[in-house]
Amino acid sequence: MAERTWAGRGVRGVLLDLDGVFYVGDRLLPGAPEALERLERAGLRWCFVTNTTTRSAASLLDHLRRLGLPARAERLLTAPQATAAWLKREGIGRCHLAVAEAVREDFAGIRAVTRAPQAVVVGDIGNRWRYGLLDRLFRQLMDGARLVALHRNRYWETGDGLHLDLGAFVAALEYAADIRAVITGKPSPAFFAAALERLGVAAEEAVMVGDDLESDVGGAQAVGIRGVLVQTGKYRPELAARSLVRPDAVISSVADLPALLGC
Amino acid sequence: MAERTWAGRGVRGVLLDLDGVFYVGDRLLPGAPEALERLERAGLRWCFVTNTTTRSAASLLDHLRRLGLPARAERLLTAPQATAAWLKREGIGRCHLAVAEAVREDFAGIRAVTRAPQAVVVGDIGNRWRYGLLDRLFRQLMDGARLVALHRNRYWETGDGLHLDLGAFVAALEYAADIRAVITGKPSPAFFAAALERLGVAAEEAVMVGDDLESDVGGAQAVGIRGVLVQTGKYRPELAARSLVRPDAVISSVADLPALLGC
């Protein structure tokens, strides 16, 4: 069935998750740069789309360069960039930015406040999550602030197994304040739309490749983009089996992507 | 409509929440001890039923005595006591007890471990909630441990407004590990059943009085006990209006309970 799907519809654009697909931590995954070269030689348009919220776009480009991956600003869309764009569109200027110090530069034009914010913006802050901060954010939400989350990933792979990710804290705040967060990174439809616009391709001409069944594969499929799951990074067979999301294709790693796309 | 309900069915037993109903922090609410005396004189059976998980049953009895409230072990059922009973019934002996130091004495017979537990048991630990502990619990859940939560209250009233409660951390762990917690305190049906058994009355002969719409009122109603909401403690009119739970009666404070029950 997957064969027919791929043969029947031409792929012109490829959206690529980074963490868990091209690298895990500082370790480049085997065959990743070569796969990208083959897509490029075949004339496919591509763009990195990432929920990583611990680095700014600029520092992520540096990281890609150090790992030997092509790094161009126009080929990268990050959750913090998408969030800043969303806040501007909504006219929200005063935010409690509960995000990593490193990504604050992606929020130029947003006034960072810790009192009476219009929105509480949450990203990965790792060890800084603790009761006092969560309680403070909860009280601001109860006072009417919007909750904006860069993503709601359940867990991530750091190289020594799965670890709790931002989605847990989003769920905590949603439950306590009895509200729903606006998600601005993957799997938000607006995020995928911005990525397609960058590539200049339609949803049915694109594929999304990632290791997160919900944010990458399910999110893409929800807007008509084919979703390809890689068995690297946070992929776990038992978790994939439990999920309701059915990828359009599963490949053992991004090294197998050119063959899947026939290039 | 409420009048007909109360007139039509005789009340023999009263389940009473403590925090937010009889006191807030160390402050006794006006008319609370007198209300209890009137229930007692009218021959009604009563029992305190509490989700407070920061004190052991013994220390809670001391607290009640200091506040001038009647304190007898047979008139008190706490979430930690209910949890320990549940773990014994299920044959679960090795638990990661993420609970306040003070309530560990209620878990006699349970072996407290921090590695390879059969269950992760979570209670109120206030400022001790932080990323490292949540990540550790998450990994134990992913390895197959059950998640047992003493309650899932969204927030509580400390005297200076609403604050984030245990339910937020239960929701965080449930979301990340994609599982459902077993709740052992209110609104668990088993908890209410144990309380009714203590009073020796049937559900339809009992009322539950509390300030938490979901744990107290909704939980009681779900097992056929009438639910009375007090407008003290964590009660907020705008939150009550948003809730799907409809109390059988609303009283401004527990001081009005004897009049409601006609005693």
Short mmCIF file of C-alpha atoms in Angstrom, two decimals:
data_model
loop_
_atom_site.label_atom_id
_atom_site.label_comp_id
_atom_site.label_asym_id
_atom_site.label_seq_id
_atom_site.Cartn_x
_atom_site.Cartn_y
_atom_site.Cartn_z
CA MET A 1 0.00 0.00 0.00
CA ALA A 2 2.82 2.37 0.89
CA GLU A 3 4.40 1.65 -2.53
CA ARG A 4 1.29 2.76 -4.40
CA THR A 5 1.08 5.91 -2.31
CA TRP A 6 4.63 6.93 -3.06
CA ALA A 7 4.46 6.02 -6.76
CA GLY A 8 1.15 7.82 -7.24
CA ARG A 9 2.07 11.24 -5.94
CA GLY A 10 5.19 13.22 -6.84
CA VAL A 11 7.28 14.57 -3.99
CA ARG A 12 8.77 18.03 -4.53
CA GLY A 13 9.44 19.17 -0.99
CA VAL A 14 10.83 17.50 2.15
CA LEU A 15 10.39 18.75 5.71
CA LEU A 16 13.05 17.35 8.00
CA ASP A 17 13.06 17.11 11.76
CA LEU A 18 16.55 17.52 13.23
CA ASP A 19 16.96 16.09 16.73
CA GLY A 20 16.71 12.29 16.62
CA VAL A 21 16.79 12.29 12.81
CA PHE A 22 20.09 13.97 11.89
CA TYR A 23 21.72 13.86 15.31
CA VAL A 24 21.22 12.87 18.92
CA GLY A 25 22.88 15.44 21.18
CA ASP A 26 26.28 16.13 19.58
CA ARG A 27 26.41 12.85 17.68
CA LEU A 28 25.64 12.94 13.96
CA LEU A 29 23.62 9.89 12.85
CA PRO A 30 25.29 7.69 10.19
CA GLY A 31 24.47 8.56 6.59
CA ALA A 32 22.56 11.74 7.48
CA PRO A 33 24.64 14.32 5.56
CA GLU A 34 24.88 12.02 2.54
CA ALA A 35 21.10 11.60 2.46
CA LEU A 36 20.69 15.35 2.37
CA GLU A 37 23.18 15.65 -0.51
CA ARG A 38 21.20 13.12 -2.52
CA LEU A 39 17.93 15.03 -1.98
CA GLU A 40 19.70 18.18 -3.05
CA ARG A 41 21.20 16.59 -6.19
CA ALA A 42 17.76 15.23 -7.11
CA GLY A 43 16.46 18.81 -7.10
CA LEU A 44 14.13 18.35 -4.12
CA ARG A 45 13.39 21.38 -1.99
CA TRP A 46 13.94 20.80 1.70
CA CYS A 47 13.77 22.60 5.02
CA PHE A 48 14.67 21.69 8.61
CA VAL A 49 11.63 22.07 10.89
CA THR A 50 12.36 21.66 14.58
CA ASN A 51 10.67 21.85 17.97
CA THR A 52 14.06 22.29 19.64
CA THR A 53 13.60 25.23 21.97
CA THR A 54 16.89 25.17 23.84
CA ARG A 55 18.86 27.01 21.15
CA SER A 56 18.12 30.15 19.18
CA ALA A 57 17.86 29.83 15.41
CA ALA A 58 21.33 31.45 15.10
CA SER A 59 22.97 29.08 17.56
CA LEU A 60 21.22 26.11 15.95
CA LEU A 61 22.76 27.09 12.60
CA ASP A 62 26.18 27.12 14.31
CA HIS A 63 25.46 23.68 15.75
CA LEU A 64 24.51 22.34 12.31
CA ARG A 65 27.75 23.73 10.84
CA ARG A 66 29.87 22.13 13.56
CA LEU A 67 28.18 18.80 12.85
CA GLY A 68 28.94 19.18 9.12
CA LEU A 69 25.33 19.74 8.04
CA PRO A 70 24.28 22.45 5.59
CA ALA A 71 23.13 25.48 7.59
CA ARG A 72 21.24 28.26 5.92
CA ALA A 73 18.71 30.47 7.68
CA GLU A 74 16.16 30.10 4.87
CA ARG A 75 16.28 26.32 5.25
CA LEU A 76 15.40 26.33 8.95
CA LEU A 77 12.10 26.91 10.74
CA THR A 78 12.08 26.66 14.53
CA ALA A 79 9.30 26.62 17.11
CA PRO A 80 10.53 29.85 18.78
CA GLN A 81 10.49 31.67 15.41
CA ALA A 82 6.96 30.40 14.75
CA THR A 83 5.90 31.47 18.25
CA ALA A 84 7.25 35.00 17.88
CA ALA A 85 5.42 35.30 14.54
CA TRP A 86 2.17 34.05 16.13
CA LEU A 87 2.43 36.53 19.04
CA LYS A 88 2.94 39.40 16.58
CA ARG A 89 -0.05 38.34 14.47
CA GLU A 90 -2.20 38.18 17.62
CA GLY A 91 -0.96 41.58 18.83
CA ILE A 92 0.35 40.10 22.09
CA GLY A 93 3.28 42.23 23.25
CA ARG A 94 3.75 41.49 27.01
CA CYS A 95 4.74 37.91 27.74
CA HIS A 96 6.09 35.90 30.62
CA LEU A 97 8.76 34.06 28.64
CA ALA A 98 9.41 30.78 30.45
CA VAL A 99 11.91 29.76 27.79
CA ALA A 100 15.63 28.98 27.71
CA GLU A 101 17.85 32.06 27.98
CA ALA A 102 19.39 31.09 24.65
CA VAL A 103 16.16 31.47 22.67
CA ARG A 104 15.16 34.88 24.02
CA GLU A 105 16.84 36.50 21.03
CA ASP A 106 14.21 34.87 18.78
CA PHE A 107 11.56 36.92 20.64
CA ALA A 108 12.76 40.36 19.55
CA GLY A 109 9.87 42.83 19.73
CA ILE A 110 8.15 40.96 22.57
CA ARG A 111 8.35 42.64 25.97
CA ALA A 112 9.41 40.04 28.54
CA VAL A 113 7.61 40.62 31.84
CA THR A 114 7.12 38.57 35.00
CA ARG A 115 3.98 40.40 36.21
CA ALA A 116 0.56 40.73 34.58
CA PRO A 117 1.53 39.21 31.22
CA GLN A 118 -0.94 38.91 28.32
CA ALA A 119 0.49 35.46 27.64
CA VAL A 120 2.57 32.85 29.39
CA VAL A 121 4.98 31.37 26.82
CA VAL A 122 6.55 28.04 27.74
CA GLY A 123 9.52 26.29 26.14
CA ASP A 124 12.13 23.79 27.27
CA ILE A 125 13.80 25.06 30.41
CA GLY A 126 15.05 21.70 31.66
CA ASN A 127 16.14 21.77 35.27
CA ARG A 128 14.54 25.17 35.86
CA TRP A 129 11.06 23.60 36.07
CA ARG A 130 9.99 23.66 39.68
CA TYR A 131 6.95 24.24 41.84
CA GLY A 132 7.45 27.96 42.44
CA LEU A 133 7.63 28.83 38.75
CA LEU A 134 4.71 26.57 37.79
CA ASP A 135 2.58 28.04 40.58
CA ARG A 136 3.39 31.56 39.43
CA LEU A 137 2.47 30.73 35.82
CA PHE A 138 -0.72 29.02 37.02
CA ARG A 139 -1.78 32.16 38.90
CA GLN A 140 -1.15 34.32 35.83
CA LEU A 141 -3.27 31.96 33.73
CA MET A 142 -6.06 32.15 36.33
CA ASP A 143 -5.84 35.94 36.01
CA GLY A 144 -6.58 35.62 32.28
CA ALA A 145 -3.21 35.26 30.52
CA ARG A 146 -3.18 33.01 27.41
CA LEU A 147 -1.05 29.86 27.54
CA VAL A 148 1.25 29.54 24.51
CA ALA A 149 3.44 26.44 24.27
CA LEU A 150 6.29 26.07 21.79
CA HIS A 151 5.34 22.41 21.51
CA ARG A 152 3.81 19.61 23.56
CA ASN A 153 6.23 16.73 22.97
CA ARG A 154 5.87 14.05 25.63
CA TYR A 155 9.54 13.01 25.83
CA TRP A 156 12.84 13.25 24.06
CA GLU A 157 15.90 11.11 23.58
CA THR A 158 19.13 12.50 25.00
CA GLY A 159 21.46 9.58 24.30
CA ASP A 160 20.81 7.79 27.63
CA GLY A 161 17.13 7.05 27.11
CA LEU A 162 13.85 8.91 27.05
CA HIS A 163 13.40 11.98 29.22
CA LEU A 164 10.42 14.09 30.20
CA ASP A 165 9.78 16.90 27.74
CA LEU A 166 7.87 20.19 27.70
CA GLY A 167 4.49 18.58 26.96
CA ALA A 168 4.29 17.37 30.57
CA PHE A 169 4.44 20.92 31.92
CA VAL A 170 1.95 22.14 29.32
CA ALA A 171 -0.42 19.37 30.46
CA ALA A 172 0.15 20.35 34.11
CA LEU A 173 -0.78 24.00 33.53
CA GLU A 174 -3.71 23.13 31.27
CA TYR A 175 -5.13 20.79 33.87
CA ALA A 176 -4.70 23.09 36.86
CA ALA A 177 -6.13 26.18 35.14
CA ASP A 178 -8.68 24.13 33.12
CA ILE A 179 -7.68 25.72 29.80
CA ARG A 180 -6.11 24.63 26.51
CA ALA A 181 -2.72 25.88 25.35
CA VAL A 182 -2.08 27.30 21.90
CA ILE A 183 0.71 25.18 20.37
CA THR A 184 2.90 27.15 17.97
CA GLY A 185 5.55 24.57 16.93
CA LYS A 186 4.83 21.14 15.45
CA PRO A 187 2.12 19.75 15.23
CA SER A 188 0.42 23.15 14.82
CA PRO A 189 -1.15 23.48 11.34
CA ALA A 190 0.16 27.07 11.16
CA PHE A 191 3.71 25.79 11.66
CA PHE A 192 3.42 23.30 8.79
CA ALA A 193 1.77 25.94 6.59
CA ALA A 194 4.71 28.30 7.18
CA ALA A 195 7.15 25.52 6.27
CA LEU A 196 5.29 24.68 3.03
CA GLU A 197 5.19 28.36 2.14
CA ARG A 198 8.94 28.51 2.54
CA LEU A 199 9.39 25.58 0.16
CA GLY A 200 6.76 26.84 -2.27
CA VAL A 201 5.11 23.41 -2.50
CA ALA A 202 1.60 22.17 -1.75
CA ALA A 203 0.85 19.78 1.13
CA GLU A 204 0.28 16.84 -1.22
CA GLU A 205 3.71 17.41 -2.81
CA ALA A 206 5.50 17.28 0.54
CA VAL A 207 6.69 14.70 3.03
CA MET A 208 7.61 15.23 6.68
CA VAL A 209 10.35 13.04 8.16
CA GLY A 210 10.67 12.74 11.93
CA ASP A 211 11.07 10.54 15.00
CA ASP A 212 8.02 11.89 16.86
CA LEU A 213 4.82 10.08 15.92
CA GLU A 214 2.53 12.83 17.15
CA SER A 215 4.35 16.11 16.46
CA ASP A 216 6.03 15.06 13.20
CA VAL A 217 4.01 12.28 11.58
CA GLY A 218 0.52 12.88 12.97
CA GLY A 219 0.85 16.67 12.72
CA ALA A 220 1.91 16.50 9.07
CA GLN A 221 -0.82 14.02 8.16
CA ALA A 222 -3.45 16.25 9.76
CA VAL A 223 -2.72 18.92 7.15
CA GLY A 224 -2.35 16.54 4.18
CA ILE A 225 1.44 16.09 4.22
CA ARG A 226 2.70 12.51 4.07
CA GLY A 227 4.40 11.49 7.34
CA VAL A 228 7.54 9.33 7.41
CA LEU A 229 8.70 7.87 10.72
CA VAL A 230 12.41 7.15 11.29
CA GLN A 231 13.42 4.43 13.73
CA THR A 232 16.12 6.56 15.36
CA GLY A 233 16.04 9.13 18.17
CA LYS A 234 13.05 8.72 20.45
CA TYR A 235 11.51 5.93 18.31
CA ARG A 236 10.49 2.87 20.38
CA PRO A 237 8.67 -0.02 18.67
CA GLU A 238 6.34 -0.63 21.65
CA LEU A 239 5.30 3.02 21.80
CA ALA A 240 4.77 3.20 18.03
CA ALA A 241 2.58 0.07 18.23
CA ARG A 242 0.38 1.70 20.92
CA SER A 243 -0.13 4.92 18.99
CA LEU A 244 -3.17 5.64 16.84
CA VAL A 245 -0.94 7.41 14.30
CA ARG A 246 -0.09 5.29 11.23
CA PRO A 247 2.90 6.67 9.29
CA ASP A 248 2.76 6.68 5.47
CA ALA A 249 6.18 5.02 5.59
CA VAL A 250 8.65 3.83 8.21
CA ILE A 251 12.40 3.84 7.50
CA SER A 252 15.18 2.63 9.73
CA SER A 253 17.01 5.95 9.51
CA VAL A 254 17.19 9.10 7.40
CA ALA A 255 19.92 7.34 5.38
CA ASP A 256 17.08 5.35 3.76
CA LEU A 257 15.11 8.44 2.76
CA PRO A 258 16.64 8.93 -0.74
CA ALA A 259 15.75 5.34 -1.67
CA LEU A 260 12.17 5.84 -0.42
CA LEU A 261 11.84 8.95 -2.57
CA GLY A 262 13.51 7.25 -5.55
CA CYS A 263 16.52 9.56 -5.71
CA MET B 1 -35.92 21.92 43.65
CA ALA B 2 -33.21 21.63 46.29
CA GLU B 3 -35.89 21.94 49.01
CA ARG B 4 -37.83 18.95 47.71
CA THR B 5 -34.65 16.87 47.54
CA TRP B 6 -33.70 17.55 51.13
CA ALA B 7 -37.23 17.12 52.46
CA GLY B 8 -37.77 13.88 50.58
CA ARG B 9 -34.76 11.93 51.76
CA GLY B 10 -33.57 11.53 55.32
CA VAL B 11 -29.96 12.33 56.10
CA ARG B 12 -28.26 10.06 58.64
CA GLY B 13 -24.57 10.57 57.86
CA VAL B 14 -22.43 13.58 56.97
CA LEU B 15 -19.01 13.46 55.30
CA LEU B 16 -17.04 16.62 55.95
CA ASP B 17 -14.07 17.98 54.06
CA LEU B 18 -11.63 19.81 56.35
CA ASP B 19 -9.33 22.27 54.55
CA GLY B 20 -11.37 25.20 53.21
CA VAL B 21 -14.48 24.06 55.12
CA PHE B 22 -13.44 24.02 58.78
CA TYR B 23 -10.20 25.98 58.44
CA VAL B 24 -7.87 27.65 55.97
CA GLY B 25 -4.26 27.08 57.04
CA ASP B 26 -4.23 27.69 60.82
CA ARG B 27 -7.36 29.83 60.82
CA LEU B 28 -10.59 28.23 62.01
CA LEU B 29 -13.60 29.38 59.94
CA PRO B 30 -16.38 31.16 61.91
CA GLY B 31 -19.14 28.93 63.24
CA ALA B 32 -17.42 25.68 62.23
CA PRO B 33 -17.11 23.99 65.67
CA GLU B 34 -20.65 25.06 66.60
CA ALA B 35 -22.03 23.53 63.39
CA LEU B 36 -20.39 20.23 64.28
CA GLU B 37 -21.86 20.33 67.79
CA ARG B 38 -25.33 20.79 66.34
CA LEU B 39 -24.92 17.81 64.00
CA GLU B 40 -23.74 15.77 66.96
CA ARG B 41 -26.63 16.83 69.20
CA ALA B 42 -29.08 15.97 66.40
CA GLY B 43 -27.68 12.42 66.44
CA LEU B 44 -26.18 12.57 62.95
CA ARG B 45 -23.16 10.39 62.25
CA TRP B 46 -20.25 12.31 60.77
CA CYS B 47 -16.69 11.77 59.58
CA PHE B 48 -13.93 14.07 58.32
CA VAL B 49 -12.77 12.98 54.86
CA THR B 50 -9.73 14.81 53.55
CA ASN B 51 -7.36 14.88 50.59
CA THR B 52 -4.77 16.69 52.71
CA THR B 53 -1.55 14.78 52.14
CA THR B 54 0.93 17.03 53.89
CA ARG B 55 0.19 15.66 57.37
CA SER B 56 -0.10 12.14 58.69
CA ALA B 57 -3.42 11.11 60.20
CA ALA B 58 -1.86 11.39 63.68
CA SER B 59 -0.52 14.88 63.10
CA LEU B 60 -3.81 15.96 61.54
CA LEU B 61 -5.62 14.85 64.71
CA ASP B 62 -3.20 17.04 66.71
CA HIS B 63 -3.92 19.95 64.35
CA LEU B 64 -7.67 19.50 64.83
CA ARG B 65 -7.25 19.48 68.61
CA ARG B 66 -5.17 22.67 68.52
CA LEU B 67 -7.90 24.35 66.46
CA GLY B 68 -10.54 23.25 68.98
CA LEU B 69 -12.22 20.70 66.72
CA PRO B 70 -13.20 17.20 67.87
CA ALA B 71 -10.41 14.81 66.92
CA ARG B 72 -11.00 11.08 67.04
CA ALA B 73 -9.20 8.60 64.78
CA GLU B 74 -12.45 6.78 63.96
CA ARG B 75 -13.96 10.05 62.70
CA LEU B 76 -11.17 10.76 60.20
CA LEU B 77 -10.40 9.21 56.81
CA THR B 78 -7.41 10.59 54.89
CA ALA B 79 -6.14 10.04 51.37
CA PRO B 80 -2.82 8.53 52.58
CA GLN B 81 -4.72 6.00 54.73
CA ALA B 82 -6.92 5.09 51.76
CA THR B 83 -3.84 4.77 49.54
CA ALA B 84 -2.01 2.46 51.91
CA ALA B 85 -5.15 0.28 52.12
CA TRP B 86 -5.40 0.20 48.29
CA LEU B 87 -1.73 -0.80 47.88
CA LYS B 88 -2.19 -3.63 50.37
CA ARG B 89 -5.32 -4.90 48.59
CA GLU B 90 -3.45 -4.86 45.26
CA GLY B 91 -0.42 -6.63 46.76
CA ILE B 92 1.93 -3.78 45.83
CA GLY B 93 4.78 -3.72 48.31
CA ARG B 94 7.63 -1.73 46.68
CA CYS B 95 6.77 1.90 46.02
CA HIS B 96 8.55 5.10 45.13
CA LEU B 97 6.80 7.28 47.70
CA ALA B 98 6.87 10.82 46.35
CA VAL B 99 4.94 12.07 49.36
CA ALA B 100 5.58 14.50 52.19
CA GLU B 101 7.97 13.17 54.86
CA ALA B 102 5.22 13.70 57.42
CA VAL B 103 2.81 11.18 55.84
CA ARG B 104 5.30 8.33 55.42
CA GLU B 105 4.13 6.92 58.75
CA ASP B 106 0.71 6.24 57.15
CA PHE B 107 2.45 3.85 54.72
CA ALA B 108 3.61 1.31 57.31
CA GLY B 109 4.12 -2.06 55.63
CA ILE B 110 5.03 -0.52 52.26
CA ARG B 111 8.70 -0.74 51.31
CA ALA B 112 9.86 2.70 50.13
CA VAL B 113 12.32 2.36 47.24
CA THR B 114 13.74 4.78 44.69
CA ARG B 115 14.71 2.14 42.11
CA ALA B 116 12.53 -0.31 40.18
CA PRO B 117 9.31 0.34 42.12
CA GLN B 118 6.05 -1.51 41.40
CA ALA B 119 4.23 1.78 41.82
CA VAL B 120 5.00 5.47 41.89
CA VAL B 121 2.87 7.05 44.63
CA VAL B 122 2.46 10.83 44.45
CA GLY B 123 1.18 13.20 47.10
CA ASP B 124 1.64 16.88 47.93
CA ILE B 125 5.35 17.64 48.19
CA GLY B 126 5.07 21.38 47.55
CA ASN B 127 8.41 22.98 46.74
CA ARG B 128 10.08 19.62 46.21
CA TRP B 129 8.47 19.24 42.76
CA ARG B 130 11.15 19.80 40.16
CA TYR B 131 12.29 18.51 36.81
CA GLY B 132 14.76 15.90 38.08
CA LEU B 133 12.21 14.12 40.28
CA LEU B 134 9.44 14.24 37.65
CA ASP B 135 11.83 12.87 35.01
CA ARG B 136 12.84 10.05 37.33
CA LEU B 137 9.22 9.15 38.06
CA PHE B 138 8.42 9.37 34.32
CA ARG B 139 11.18 6.86 33.53
CA GLN B 140 9.92 4.46 36.20
CA LEU B 141 6.41 4.69 34.73
CA MET B 142 7.81 3.98 31.25
CA ASP B 143 9.46 0.90 32.77
CA GLY B 144 6.03 -0.36 33.84
CA ALA B 145 5.40 1.02 37.34
CA ARG B 146 1.75 1.93 38.17
CA LEU B 147 0.95 5.57 38.89
CA VAL B 148 -1.00 6.00 42.11
CA ALA B 149 -2.10 9.53 43.06
CA LEU B 150 -3.46 10.45 46.48
CA HIS B 151 -5.77 12.89 44.70
CA ARG B 152 -5.91 15.06 41.60
CA ASN B 153 -7.08 18.41 42.97
CA ARG B 154 -6.32 21.25 40.55
CA TYR B 155 -5.58 23.95 43.12
CA TRP B 156 -5.93 24.82 46.77
CA GLU B 157 -6.46 27.91 48.87
CA THR B 158 -3.68 28.80 51.26
CA GLY B 159 -5.01 32.09 52.58
CA ASP B 160 -3.33 34.28 49.94
CA GLY B 161 -5.20 32.93 46.91
CA LEU B 162 -5.30 29.78 44.83
CA HIS B 163 -2.15 27.73 44.37
CA LEU B 164 -1.20 24.86 42.11
CA ASP B 165 -2.03 21.48 43.62
CA LEU B 166 -1.02 17.85 43.11
CA GLY B 167 -3.40 17.29 40.18
CA ALA B 168 -1.10 19.30 37.91
CA PHE B 169 1.79 16.88 38.50
CA VAL B 170 -0.48 13.87 38.08
CA ALA B 171 -1.61 15.31 34.72
CA ALA B 172 2.04 15.93 33.74
CA LEU B 173 3.08 12.33 34.41
CA GLU B 174 -0.06 10.88 32.82
CA TYR B 175 0.50 12.92 29.67
CA ALA B 176 4.22 12.18 29.31
CA ALA B 177 3.89 8.43 29.92
CA ASP B 178 0.48 8.23 28.17
CA ILE B 179 -1.17 6.38 31.07
CA ARG B 180 -3.94 7.02 33.60
CA ALA B 181 -3.29 7.31 37.31
CA VAL B 182 -5.23 5.41 39.95
CA ILE B 183 -6.70 8.01 42.30
CA THR B 184 -7.06 6.75 45.87
CA GLY B 185 -8.39 9.83 47.74
CA LYS B 186 -11.50 11.81 46.80
CA PRO B 187 -13.15 11.55 44.23
CA SER B 188 -12.34 7.82 44.10
CA PRO B 189 -15.49 5.70 44.58
CA ALA B 190 -13.49 3.38 46.86
CA PHE B 191 -12.66 6.30 49.14
CA PHE B 192 -16.31 7.29 49.51
CA ALA B 193 -17.30 3.66 50.01
CA ALA B 194 -14.80 3.35 52.88
CA ALA B 195 -16.19 6.53 54.45
CA LEU B 196 -19.80 5.30 54.22
CA GLU B 197 -18.77 1.97 55.72
CA ARG B 198 -17.25 3.82 58.65
CA LEU B 199 -20.52 5.68 59.27
CA GLY B 200 -22.67 2.61 58.68
CA VAL B 201 -25.02 4.51 56.36
CA ALA B 202 -26.05 4.03 52.73
CA ALA B 203 -25.08 6.51 49.99
CA GLU B 204 -28.60 7.91 49.73
CA GLU B 205 -28.63 8.63 53.48
CA ALA B 206 -25.42 10.65 53.32
CA VAL B 207 -24.29 14.11 52.28
CA MET B 208 -20.76 15.27 51.46
CA VAL B 209 -19.81 18.85 52.30
CA GLY B 210 -16.76 20.41 50.66
CA ASP B 211 -15.22 23.37 48.82
CA ASP B 212 -13.94 21.34 45.85
CA LEU B 213 -16.54 20.96 43.13
CA GLU B 214 -14.85 17.98 41.50
CA SER B 215 -13.28 15.99 44.35
CA ASP B 216 -15.96 16.66 46.96
CA VAL B 217 -19.26 17.41 45.23
CA GLY B 218 -18.84 15.65 41.87
CA GLY B 219 -17.09 12.65 43.44
CA ALA B 220 -19.85 12.18 46.02
CA GLN B 221 -22.63 12.58 43.46
CA ALA B 222 -21.00 9.97 41.22
CA VAL B 223 -21.62 7.34 43.91
CA GLY B 224 -25.11 8.55 44.89
CA ILE B 225 -24.19 10.77 47.84
CA ARG B 226 -25.69 14.28 47.84
CA GLY B 227 -23.00 16.93 47.33
CA VAL B 228 -23.08 20.25 49.20
CA LEU B 229 -20.74 23.04 48.12
CA VAL B 230 -19.52 25.61 50.66
CA GLN B 231 -18.55 29.09 49.45
CA THR B 232 -15.38 29.17 51.56
CA GLY B 233 -11.83 27.92 50.92
CA LYS B 234 -11.06 27.49 47.24
CA TYR B 235 -14.64 28.35 46.17
CA ARG B 236 -14.73 30.98 43.38
CA PRO B 237 -18.10 31.91 41.79
CA GLU B 238 -16.63 32.19 38.26
CA LEU B 239 -15.03 28.74 38.50
CA ALA B 240 -18.20 27.18 39.92
CA ALA B 241 -20.19 28.71 37.03
CA ARG B 242 -17.84 27.13 34.46
CA SER B 243 -18.00 23.66 35.99
CA LEU B 244 -20.30 20.92 34.76
CA VAL B 245 -20.86 19.80 38.35
CA ARG B 246 -24.17 20.97 39.86
CA PRO B 247 -24.22 20.73 43.68
CA ASP B 248 -27.37 19.49 45.39
CA ALA B 249 -27.09 22.54 47.63
CA VAL B 250 -24.80 25.54 48.02
CA ILE B 251 -24.27 27.13 51.44
CA SER B 252 -22.20 30.17 52.27
CA SER B 253 -20.22 28.29 54.91
CA VAL B 254 -20.37 25.17 57.05
CA ALA B 255 -22.07 27.32 59.72
CA ASP B 256 -25.22 27.06 57.55
CA LEU B 257 -25.11 23.25 57.37
CA PRO B 258 -27.28 22.51 60.45
CA ALA B 259 -30.07 24.72 59.06
CA LEU B 260 -29.86 22.95 55.68
CA LEU B 261 -30.18 19.59 57.43
CA GLY B 262 -32.97 20.85 59.69
CA CYS B 263 -31.08 20.40 62.95
#
